[in-house]
């Protein structure tokens, strides 16, 4: 018996010594922990088939076998040869729109050269020879392609490749037609601002007048140039003027334009525009400046006259979503809302009257995957099992026959075929990376496993990666907060360990979830190999626990989140295996804001803090995001200043590292400059680093992330 015990212990020591050590290169340049997925699935009309881009070829696959059944297009055989970076099929699947020579602008926007390939004639034609285009999109009948260029809207008639200019007043930093301005792109999440009517005979489009929006100026220190470039763009900060928005409708046959009636108030937002299934009826969603009054308008595309259909008001703010689906019968639509305290789906008649609430309960619908009108079945993902999990459900249009389709615990997301025959389930949990499976919707039948991530599973074993260990704790006011630990492989509860808290903490976000990975997951795994515990905590104000929990932070961003992190530090200090003199905190963006606030206003709770690309006063950030949660500075000055790290710079205590990219068009470098200035004036010592010309994610260039992780690792090892 003793001999067996010795052998077991010996085997354990061998495993420990054989455990591979994670390097910064493993998590940056070498992709040691790359997680495979099944991406690029472009469903065809018949759900059994999809197309995908690989090795510069557009291939048609049978989803049930995974086999290629046809090569639709080989970019290398085209004349001229094209490096296909993206593509889209026309609705009738007879033409392909090819994208090449992509040139990024901001987070989502880009311009490129587009070509149209006819599958029947095998002919290739360049969409336009007058400069790169943006947002190129087929008309529903595939006869035309609309696009924007130089802030104007155009379309090309493919039969003769003639180009028609719809607008001509576009001007940089002044008038934008058919595309969004910077703040709409960033905060409302879309760039293409024109929309084909279902019959392809009309175009609805946005017109932005950003003449009165103030410019932000960034210097760009391009390599090899004696003087820096001066880049200016329109960026409306909190309390400042926005673009004036108009919605126009253009009739291709008559060339007549009609302006949609969206009211006389100019200081508004139009976060979404969508055609109903009626080619003469456009739906427009309108928000007031404070974003607490949402109106759904139905607009006559011939006259521009609008009718109010729905009106949702809130004492805080109304979140915008994409869950607005008009049914084919033209009589009803499905709408998502959290007006009842949790986000759910509702069925309305076209005049706005409520037919019924489709989902209900103290949980949230997180994804609405569509409605199969043949079977009158909706598919969606929700938190019904737990706020930390996501599961797939179906329910009938009468709100009955709810079925839980996913069985394994963890997080499931869904990719449904357009004809609702099949769906792909992307599943992971704390101890298992992504597992991708194909199901037949009818009967919820497993067809095949598409990806198991066996290589990553092997690497997890070889490197002895820590599994998330979930915990919760109550704050002094009785609020239950969620978190998870990553602990060293040979964790010994009789020893004491330093702890680094990672958090994001932003409104509606979530870091603590029963899923594989997370923010900077493998960097944190590297720290566990160095003898650190990493704790990830979600504060009040984060998402998926109901409207009350999320919107508590209204008008006081940072206040309750900081209180919760200070309570978190106290909780950690009560654990026997935590060295309460060695607790640190770090984060990026909103998380950088919170770690800066923790080290200043919350001084003394954390020995070490790192802030990457932080907001340091909400006055510096854009107005759509900031005012949604804070109102304007003119109305809530105290809310802006009482939780600003710059206000409390003189309180700084501990080791602090401040990092930012000078080319950050989102959270401006100005934020870190202001905090540094305040810290210097207060006589505080700290470390700072800037990345020349790099954006909010410190891109472009993998070397930047490699450098950052090495710098943070050394800072943590030396200061925590």
PDB file of C-alpha atoms in Angstrom, residues 30 104 161 197 267 376 402 592 594 684 709:
ATOM      1  CA  UNK A  30       2.312  31.342 -31.889  1.00  0.00           C
ATOM      2  CA  UNK A 104     -10.140  49.981 -42.778  1.00  0.00           C
ATOM      3  CA  UNK A 161     -23.030  48.692 -65.660  1.00  0.00           C
ATOM      4  CA  UNK A 197     -37.200  48.183 -50.395  1.00  0.00           C
ATOM      5  CA  UNK A 267     -31.828  66.866 -31.265  1.00  0.00           C
ATOM      6  CA  UNK A 376     -45.303  29.160 -36.302  1.00  0.00           C
ATOM      7  CA  UNK A 402     -41.913  26.002 -25.023  1.00  0.00           C
ATOM      8  CA  UNK A 592      -9.320  50.658 -17.138  1.00  0.00           C
ATOM      9  CA  UNK A 594     -12.580  51.222 -12.924  1.00  0.00           C
ATOM     10  CA  UNK A 684       2.266  61.119  -7.281  1.00  0.00           C
ATOM     11  CA  UNK A 709       1.689  41.480 -21.996  1.00  0.00           C
TER      12      UNK A 709
END
